[in-house]
């Protein structure tokens, strides 16, 4: 075992593919669970200590923040793929240069992105058709989050760098610190000081900033060969183009998906704040259920990246098969959430309209989970091989061009209880396209990026 493996970095080009994928995915799952836990605590504290209007405001904030940070999350994903391929090929100096390039880009854009995010809050809320009863609280909540958006982006960059190096355990540590601090500050600011949605947002901002800064210090101390120097200004134009070529489609995809989510939210919001609150809580349950699949798919991106760098196609195929099968089995297990939904929703709100709305959402989307799992796994695996355009096109088509019009049409034709079947129909179409493209083999045409350096 070399010094990097001993320090927690994982070389996935040898040994059991299933063992590597599960070992990589488990810390990601634990971290994602913590992240969703503190999101749910956010909702519980706000729902119980402030009210349904504030609960709606907190839910409205997620797609907006996701959209505003998506391009940088794409940069992080592009960095993960490039770093993993260089690391798998044994070219640590090029992996080091990619880290410097990603961070230099981030630091140059941090202030403009923050200012742009704050300025966009008001027009975005108007676009979302937010219920007047939740308008002011949503504006306060979003403006506070946008002012501290750098911490969110920074954490994701750190996690992307470590993922490329095969390390998911350290990201769990960073997220644990953020989650525990966020929960403690939630109770202090909202329940103790009665600061409402401002306190909930401030707790999130402070926790993420602490996690980002701690992450830099930890990586620099534990892995000096890959230390982060935010103000070094070291920048490799060739590497930036590679990261950008992979990351831009991914970032655009996430931004457009967030816009699609905001469009769906605008359809939800017309039914009033109780329906919005129910949809938001139902979405939390949905997000929690999806965590194992999301973690497996993040693992297979790094696995495929490293083995593409090492030119081991048979291992790539076996790793993808393990990920897809495991994700389908979990999707079947998630069907149990349909009858449990009313009980779970009642934890956050006792309002019958809120519980009914959330139960309707869960009942519409859960039967289609398996097809979304297959689509998500294949697209992430292909992204690890350097194919970033098809996953973007597939996702935009299925989650925006198809899903959004269907949701609006079903809402107008059959009412609120049926509109979310449009989500499942979009997933079916996206899954079919992913399967066709995967079996065509065209996603392998990029080869190893490390060969070109």
Coordinates of C-alpha atoms in Angstrom, one line a residue:
X1 CA 0.0 0.0 0.0
X2 CA 1.5 3.4 -1.0
X3 CA 1.4 6.5 1.1
X4 CA -1.7 7.8 -0.6
X5 CA -3.7 4.6 0.0
X6 CA -2.5 4.6 3.6
X7 CA -3.8 8.2 4.0
X8 CA -7.2 7.2 2.8
X9 CA -7.0 7.8 -0.9
X10 CA -8.5 4.9 -2.9
X11 CA -7.0 3.4 -6.1
X12 CA -10.0 1.6 -7.7
X13 CA -8.1 0.0 -10.5
X14 CA -7.4 -3.2 -8.6
X15 CA -9.5 -5.5 -6.5
X16 CA -13.2 -6.1 -6.3
X17 CA -15.3 -3.5 -8.3
X18 CA -18.3 -4.1 -6.0
X19 CA -16.1 -3.7 -2.9
X20 CA -14.6 -0.4 -4.1
X21 CA -18.0 1.0 -5.1
X22 CA -19.7 0.1 -1.9
X23 CA -16.8 1.3 0.3
X24 CA -16.7 4.6 -1.6
X25 CA -20.5 5.0 -1.5
X26 CA -21.1 4.3 2.2
X27 CA -19.4 7.4 3.5
X28 CA -21.2 9.4 0.8
X29 CA -24.5 7.9 1.9
X30 CA -23.8 8.7 5.6
X31 CA -22.8 12.3 4.6
X32 CA -25.8 12.8 2.4
X33 CA -28.0 11.4 5.1
X34 CA -26.6 14.0 7.5
X35 CA -27.2 16.7 5.0
X36 CA -30.8 15.7 4.5
X37 CA -31.2 15.3 8.2
X38 CA -30.2 18.9 8.9
X39 CA -32.4 20.0 6.0
X40 CA -35.3 18.1 7.6
X41 CA -34.4 19.5 11.0
X42 CA -34.5 23.0 9.4
X43 CA -38.0 22.2 8.1
X44 CA -39.1 20.7 11.5
X45 CA -37.8 23.7 13.5
X46 CA -39.3 26.2 11.1
X47 CA -42.6 24.4 10.8
X48 CA -43.1 23.9 14.5
X49 CA -41.7 27.2 15.8
X50 CA -42.6 29.6 13.0
X51 CA -45.4 28.3 10.8
X52 CA -46.5 26.9 7.5
X53 CA -45.7 30.1 5.6
X54 CA -42.1 29.9 6.8
X55 CA -42.0 26.2 6.0
X56 CA -43.1 27.0 2.4
X57 CA -40.4 29.7 2.2
X58 CA -37.6 27.3 3.3
X59 CA -38.7 24.8 0.6
X60 CA -38.8 27.5 -2.1
X61 CA -35.1 28.3 -1.3
X62 CA -33.7 24.9 -2.4
X63 CA -34.3 25.0 -6.2
X64 CA -33.1 28.6 -6.3
X65 CA -29.9 28.0 -4.5
X66 CA -29.3 24.8 -6.5
X67 CA -29.7 26.7 -9.7
X68 CA -27.3 29.5 -8.6
X69 CA -24.6 27.1 -7.5
X70 CA -25.0 24.6 -10.4
X71 CA -22.3 25.9 -12.7
X72 CA -19.7 25.6 -9.9
X73 CA -21.0 22.2 -9.0
X74 CA -20.5 21.3 -12.7
X75 CA -16.9 22.6 -12.4
X76 CA -16.5 20.4 -9.4
X77 CA -17.8 17.4 -11.3
X78 CA -15.5 18.2 -14.2
X79 CA -12.6 18.4 -11.8
X80 CA -13.6 15.0 -10.3
X81 CA -13.4 13.3 -13.7
X82 CA -10.1 14.9 -14.8
X83 CA -8.5 14.3 -11.4
X84 CA -9.7 10.7 -11.2
X85 CA -8.4 9.8 -14.7
X86 CA -5.0 11.3 -14.0
X87 CA -4.8 9.7 -10.6
X88 CA -5.8 6.3 -12.1
X89 CA -3.1 6.7 -14.7
X90 CA -0.5 7.5 -11.9
X91 CA 0.0 11.1 -13.1
X92 CA -0.3 12.8 -9.7
X93 CA 1.5 16.0 -10.9
X94 CA -1.3 16.6 -13.4
X95 CA -3.9 15.8 -10.8
X96 CA -2.2 18.4 -8.6
X97 CA -2.3 21.0 -11.4
X98 CA -6.0 20.3 -12.0
X99 CA -6.7 21.1 -8.3
X100 CA -4.9 24.4 -8.5
X101 CA -6.7 25.3 -11.7
X102 CA -10.2 24.6 -10.3
X103 CA -9.6 26.6 -7.2
X104 CA -8.1 29.5 -9.0
X105 CA -11.2 29.7 -11.2
X106 CA -13.4 29.5 -8.1
X107 CA -11.7 32.3 -6.2
X108 CA -11.7 34.6 -9.2
X109 CA -15.5 34.2 -9.6
X110 CA -16.6 34.0 -5.9
X111 CA -17.4 37.7 -5.3
X112 CA -19.2 38.3 -8.7
X113 CA -21.3 35.1 -8.2
X114 CA -22.3 36.1 -4.7
X115 CA -23.4 39.6 -5.8
X116 CA -25.3 38.2 -8.8
X117 CA -27.1 35.7 -6.5
X118 CA -28.3 38.4 -4.2
X119 CA -29.5 40.6 -7.0
X120 CA -31.5 37.7 -8.6
X121 CA -33.5 36.9 -5.5
X122 CA -36.4 39.3 -6.1
X123 CA -37.0 38.5 -9.8
X124 CA -36.7 34.8 -9.1
X125 CA -39.4 34.9 -6.4
X126 CA -41.7 36.8 -8.8
X127 CA -41.0 34.1 -11.5
X128 CA -42.0 31.4 -8.9
X129 CA -45.4 33.0 -8.2
X130 CA -44.8 32.6 -4.5
X131 CA -47.9 32.9 -2.3
X132 CA -48.1 36.5 -0.9
X133 CA -48.3 34.9 2.6
X134 CA -44.8 33.4 2.1
X135 CA -43.3 36.2 0.0
X136 CA -41.5 38.2 2.6
X137 CA -40.1 35.2 4.5
X138 CA -38.9 33.6 1.3
X139 CA -37.1 36.8 0.3
X140 CA -35.3 37.0 3.7
X141 CA -34.4 33.4 3.6
X142 CA -33.0 33.4 0.1
X143 CA -31.1 36.7 0.4
X144 CA -29.3 35.4 3.5
X145 CA -28.4 32.1 1.8
X146 CA -27.2 33.8 -1.4
X147 CA -25.0 36.2 0.6
X148 CA -23.2 33.1 2.0
X149 CA -23.3 30.9 -1.1
X150 CA -19.4 30.8 -1.3
X151 CA -19.4 28.2 1.6
X152 CA -21.7 25.9 -0.3
X153 CA -19.7 26.1 -3.5
X154 CA -16.4 25.7 -1.6
X155 CA -17.6 22.5 0.2
X156 CA -18.6 21.0 -3.1
X157 CA -15.2 21.8 -4.6
X158 CA -13.4 20.1 -1.7
X159 CA -15.7 17.0 -2.0
X160 CA -15.1 16.9 -5.8
X161 CA -11.4 16.9 -5.4
X162 CA -11.4 14.1 -2.8
X163 CA -13.8 12.1 -4.9
X164 CA -11.4 12.2 -7.8
X165 CA -8.7 10.9 -5.5
X166 CA -10.9 8.0 -4.4
X167 CA -11.6 9.5 -0.9
X168 CA -15.2 9.8 0.3
X169 CA -14.5 9.4 4.0
X170 CA -13.0 12.9 4.6
X171 CA -16.0 14.5 2.9
X172 CA -18.2 12.8 5.5
X173 CA -16.1 14.4 8.3
X174 CA -16.6 17.9 6.8
X175 CA -20.4 17.3 6.4
X176 CA -20.7 16.0 9.9
X177 CA -19.2 19.2 11.2
X178 CA -21.6 21.2 9.1
X179 CA -24.6 19.2 10.0
X180 CA -24.1 19.2 13.7
X181 CA -23.3 22.9 13.8
X182 CA -26.3 23.7 11.6
X183 CA -28.7 21.7 13.8
X184 CA -27.3 23.4 17.0
X185 CA -27.6 26.9 15.4
X186 CA -31.1 26.1 14.2
X187 CA -32.3 25.5 17.7
X188 CA -30.3 28.5 19.0
X189 CA -31.4 31.1 16.4
X190 CA -35.0 29.9 15.6
X191 CA -36.2 28.1 18.7
X192 CA -34.2 30.1 21.3
X193 CA -33.8 33.6 19.8
X194 CA -37.0 33.5 17.7
X195 CA -35.2 34.9 14.7
X196 CA -37.5 33.1 12.2
X197 CA -36.4 32.2 8.7
X198 CA -33.4 34.6 8.9
X199 CA -32.1 32.5 11.8
X200 CA -32.6 29.2 9.8
X201 CA -30.7 30.7 6.8
X202 CA -27.9 32.1 8.9
X203 CA -27.4 28.8 10.7
X204 CA -27.0 27.1 7.3
X205 CA -24.5 29.8 6.0
X206 CA -22.3 29.7 9.1
X207 CA -22.2 25.9 9.1
X208 CA -21.2 25.6 5.5
X209 CA -18.5 28.3 5.8
X210 CA -17.0 26.5 8.7
X211 CA -17.1 23.2 6.9
X212 CA -15.4 24.6 3.8
X213 CA -12.6 26.3 5.7
X214 CA -12.1 23.2 7.9
X215 CA -12.0 21.1 4.7
X216 CA -9.1 23.1 3.3
X217 CA -7.1 22.9 6.5
X218 CA -7.8 19.2 6.8
X219 CA -6.8 18.4 3.2
X220 CA -3.6 20.5 3.4
X221 CA -2.5 18.8 6.6
X222 CA -3.5 15.2 5.7
X223 CA -2.6 15.2 1.9
X224 CA 0.2 17.8 1.4
X225 CA 0.9 16.4 -2.1
X226 CA -2.6 17.7 -3.1
X227 CA -2.8 20.7 -0.8
X228 CA -5.2 23.5 -1.7
X229 CA -3.8 27.0 -2.0
X230 CA -6.9 29.2 -2.8
X231 CA -4.8 32.3 -3.6
X232 CA -1.9 30.7 -5.5
X233 CA -3.2 31.9 -8.9
X234 CA -1.7 28.7 -10.4
X235 CA -3.7 28.1 -13.6
X236 CA -3.3 25.7 -16.5
X237 CA -5.3 26.8 -19.5
X238 CA -5.2 23.3 -21.1
X239 CA -6.5 21.6 -18.0
X240 CA -9.1 24.3 -17.5
X241 CA -10.5 23.6 -21.0
X242 CA -10.7 19.9 -20.2
X243 CA -12.4 20.5 -16.8
X244 CA -14.7 23.1 -18.5
X245 CA -15.6 20.7 -21.4
X246 CA -16.8 18.1 -18.9
X247 CA -18.1 20.4 -16.2
X248 CA -20.0 22.9 -18.3
X249 CA -22.6 20.4 -19.7
X250 CA -22.9 19.0 -16.2
X251 CA -23.4 22.5 -14.6
X252 CA -25.8 23.6 -17.4
X253 CA -27.7 20.4 -16.8
X254 CA -28.1 21.1 -13.1
X255 CA -29.0 24.7 -13.7
X256 CA -31.7 23.7 -16.2
X257 CA -33.0 21.0 -14.0
X258 CA -33.2 23.6 -11.2
X259 CA -35.1 25.9 -13.5
X260 CA -37.4 23.0 -14.3
X261 CA -37.9 22.4 -10.6
X262 CA -38.7 26.1 -10.2
X263 CA -41.2 25.9 -13.0
X264 CA -42.9 22.9 -11.3
X265 CA -42.8 24.9 -8.1
X266 CA -44.7 27.8 -9.8
X267 CA -47.4 25.3 -10.7
X268 CA -47.5 24.0 -7.1
X269 CA -47.5 27.5 -5.5
X270 CA -50.9 28.4 -7.2
X271 CA -52.6 25.9 -4.9
X272 CA -51.6 27.9 -1.8
X273 CA -49.0 27.8 1.0
X274 CA -50.4 24.6 2.6
X275 CA -50.0 22.7 -0.7
X276 CA -46.5 24.2 -1.2
X277 CA -45.5 23.2 2.3
X278 CA -46.8 19.6 1.7
X279 CA -44.9 19.4 -1.6
X280 CA -41.7 20.6 0.0
X281 CA -41.9 18.0 2.8
X282 CA -42.8 15.3 0.3
X283 CA -39.7 16.3 -1.7
X284 CA -37.6 15.9 1.5
X285 CA -38.8 12.3 1.9
X286 CA -38.1 11.8 -1.8
X287 CA -34.6 13.2 -1.5
X288 CA -33.9 11.1 1.6
X289 CA -35.0 7.9 -0.2
X290 CA -32.8 8.7 -3.2
X291 CA -29.6 9.0 -1.2
X292 CA -28.4 5.4 -1.6
X293 CA -28.8 5.7 -5.3
X294 CA -27.1 9.1 -5.5
X295 CA -24.2 7.8 -3.4
X296 CA -23.7 4.7 -5.6
X297 CA -23.8 6.8 -8.7
X298 CA -21.2 9.3 -7.3
X299 CA -19.0 6.2 -6.6
X300 CA -19.4 4.8 -10.1
X301 CA -18.3 8.2 -11.6
X302 CA -15.0 8.0 -9.8
X303 CA -14.7 4.3 -10.4
X304 CA -15.2 4.6 -14.1
X305 CA -12.9 7.7 -14.2
X306 CA -10.0 5.9 -12.5
X307 CA -10.4 2.7 -14.6
X308 CA -10.7 4.7 -17.8
X309 CA -7.4 6.3 -16.9
X310 CA -5.9 2.9 -16.4
X311 CA -7.7 1.6 -19.6
X312 CA -9.5 -1.3 -17.9
X313 CA -12.8 -1.6 -19.8
X314 CA -13.9 -4.9 -18.3
X315 CA -13.7 -3.5 -14.7
X316 CA -15.7 -0.5 -15.9
X317 CA -18.5 -2.8 -17.2
X318 CA -18.6 -4.8 -14.1
X319 CA -18.7 -1.7 -11.9
X320 CA -21.6 -0.3 -13.8
X321 CA -23.6 -3.6 -13.6
X322 CA -23.2 -3.7 -9.8
X323 CA -24.3 -0.1 -9.5
X324 CA -27.4 -0.5 -11.7
X325 CA -28.6 -3.7 -10.0
X326 CA -28.1 -2.3 -6.5
X327 CA -30.0 0.9 -7.4
X328 CA -32.9 -1.1 -8.8
X329 CA -33.2 -3.3 -5.7
X330 CA -33.2 -0.1 -3.5
X331 CA -35.9 1.5 -5.7
X332 CA -38.2 -1.5 -5.1
X333 CA -37.7 -1.3 -1.3
X334 CA -38.7 2.4 -1.5
X335 CA -42.2 1.5 -2.5
X336 CA -42.9 0.9 1.2
X337 CA -42.8 4.7 1.6
X338 CA -46.1 5.2 -0.1
X339 CA -48.3 3.9 2.8
X340 CA -45.9 5.4 5.3
X341 CA -46.0 8.9 3.8
X342 CA -48.9 10.4 6.0
X343 CA -47.2 9.3 9.2
X344 CA -43.8 10.7 8.1
X345 CA -45.4 14.0 6.9
X346 CA -47.2 14.5 10.2
X347 CA -43.8 14.9 11.9
X348 CA -43.4 18.2 10.2
X349 CA -46.9 19.6 10.1
X350 CA -50.3 18.6 11.6
X351 CA -52.2 20.5 8.9
X352 CA -54.4 18.0 7.0
X353 CA -54.0 19.9 3.7
X354 CA -50.2 19.8 4.1
X355 CA -50.2 16.0 4.8
X356 CA -52.5 15.3 1.9
X357 CA -50.4 17.3 -0.6
X358 CA -47.2 15.6 0.5
X359 CA -48.7 12.1 0.4
X360 CA -50.0 12.8 -3.2
X361 CA -46.5 13.7 -4.3
X362 CA -44.9 10.6 -2.8
X363 CA -47.6 8.3 -4.2
X364 CA -47.0 9.7 -7.7
X365 CA -43.2 9.5 -7.9
X366 CA -42.2 6.3 -5.9
X367 CA -43.6 3.8 -8.5
X368 CA -41.2 5.2 -11.1
X369 CA -38.1 5.2 -8.9
X370 CA -36.4 2.2 -10.6
X371 CA -36.4 3.7 -14.1
X372 CA -35.0 7.0 -12.7
X373 CA -32.3 4.9 -10.9
X374 CA -31.2 3.2 -14.1
X375 CA -31.1 6.5 -16.0
X376 CA -29.1 8.3 -13.2
X377 CA -26.6 5.4 -12.9
X378 CA -25.8 5.1 -16.6
X379 CA -25.5 8.9 -17.1
X380 CA -23.1 9.2 -14.1
X381 CA -21.0 6.3 -15.3
X382 CA -20.8 7.8 -18.8
X383 CA -19.8 11.1 -17.3
X384 CA -16.9 9.4 -15.5
X385 CA -15.7 8.2 -18.9
X386 CA -15.6 11.8 -20.1
X387 CA -18.9 11.8 -21.9
X388 CA -20.7 14.9 -20.6
X389 CA -22.9 16.0 -23.5
X390 CA -25.3 13.1 -23.7
X391 CA -26.1 13.0 -20.0
X392 CA -26.9 16.7 -20.2
X393 CA -29.1 16.3 -23.3
X394 CA -30.9 13.3 -21.8
X395 CA -31.6 15.0 -18.5
X396 CA -32.7 18.3 -20.1
X397 CA -35.1 16.4 -22.4
X398 CA -36.6 14.2 -19.7
X399 CA -36.7 16.5 -16.7
X400 CA -37.5 19.8 -18.4
X401 CA -38.7 19.6 -22.0
X402 CA -41.0 16.6 -21.2
X403 CA -41.6 16.7 -17.4
X404 CA -42.5 20.4 -17.0
X405 CA -45.2 20.7 -19.8
X406 CA -46.7 17.4 -18.6
X407 CA -46.9 18.6 -15.0
X408 CA -48.7 21.8 -16.1
X409 CA -51.0 19.9 -18.5
X410 CA -51.9 17.2 -15.9
X411 CA -52.5 20.0 -13.3
X412 CA -54.8 21.8 -15.6
X413 CA -56.6 18.7 -16.9
X414 CA -56.8 16.5 -13.8
X415 CA -55.9 18.7 -10.8
X416 CA -53.2 18.8 -8.2
X417 CA -53.3 15.2 -7.2
X418 CA -52.3 13.9 -10.6
X419 CA -49.8 16.4 -11.9
X420 CA -46.8 14.7 -10.5
X421 CA -47.3 11.7 -12.7
X422 CA -45.6 13.9 -15.3
X423 CA -42.3 13.4 -13.3
X424 CA -42.5 9.6 -13.8
X425 CA -43.3 9.8 -17.5
X426 CA -40.2 12.0 -18.0
X427 CA -38.1 9.5 -16.1
X428 CA -39.3 6.6 -18.4
X429 CA -38.3 8.6 -21.5
X430 CA -34.9 9.5 -20.1
X431 CA -34.2 5.9 -19.0
X432 CA -35.0 4.6 -22.5
X433 CA -32.6 7.1 -24.1
X434 CA -29.8 6.3 -21.6
X435 CA -30.1 2.6 -22.2
X436 CA -30.0 3.1 -26.0
X437 CA -26.9 5.3 -25.8
X438 CA -25.1 3.1 -23.3
X439 CA -25.5 0.0 -25.4
X440 CA -24.4 1.9 -28.5
X441 CA -20.9 2.2 -26.9
X442 CA -20.5 5.8 -28.2
X443 CA -19.7 7.0 -24.7
X444 CA -16.4 5.3 -24.8
X445 CA -15.0 7.3 -27.7
X446 CA -13.3 9.9 -25.6
X447 CA -10.8 7.4 -24.2
X448 CA -8.5 8.3 -21.4
X449 CA -7.8 12.0 -20.9
X450 CA -4.5 11.1 -19.2
X451 CA -3.2 9.8 -22.6
X452 CA -3.3 13.3 -24.0
X453 CA -1.3 15.0 -21.2

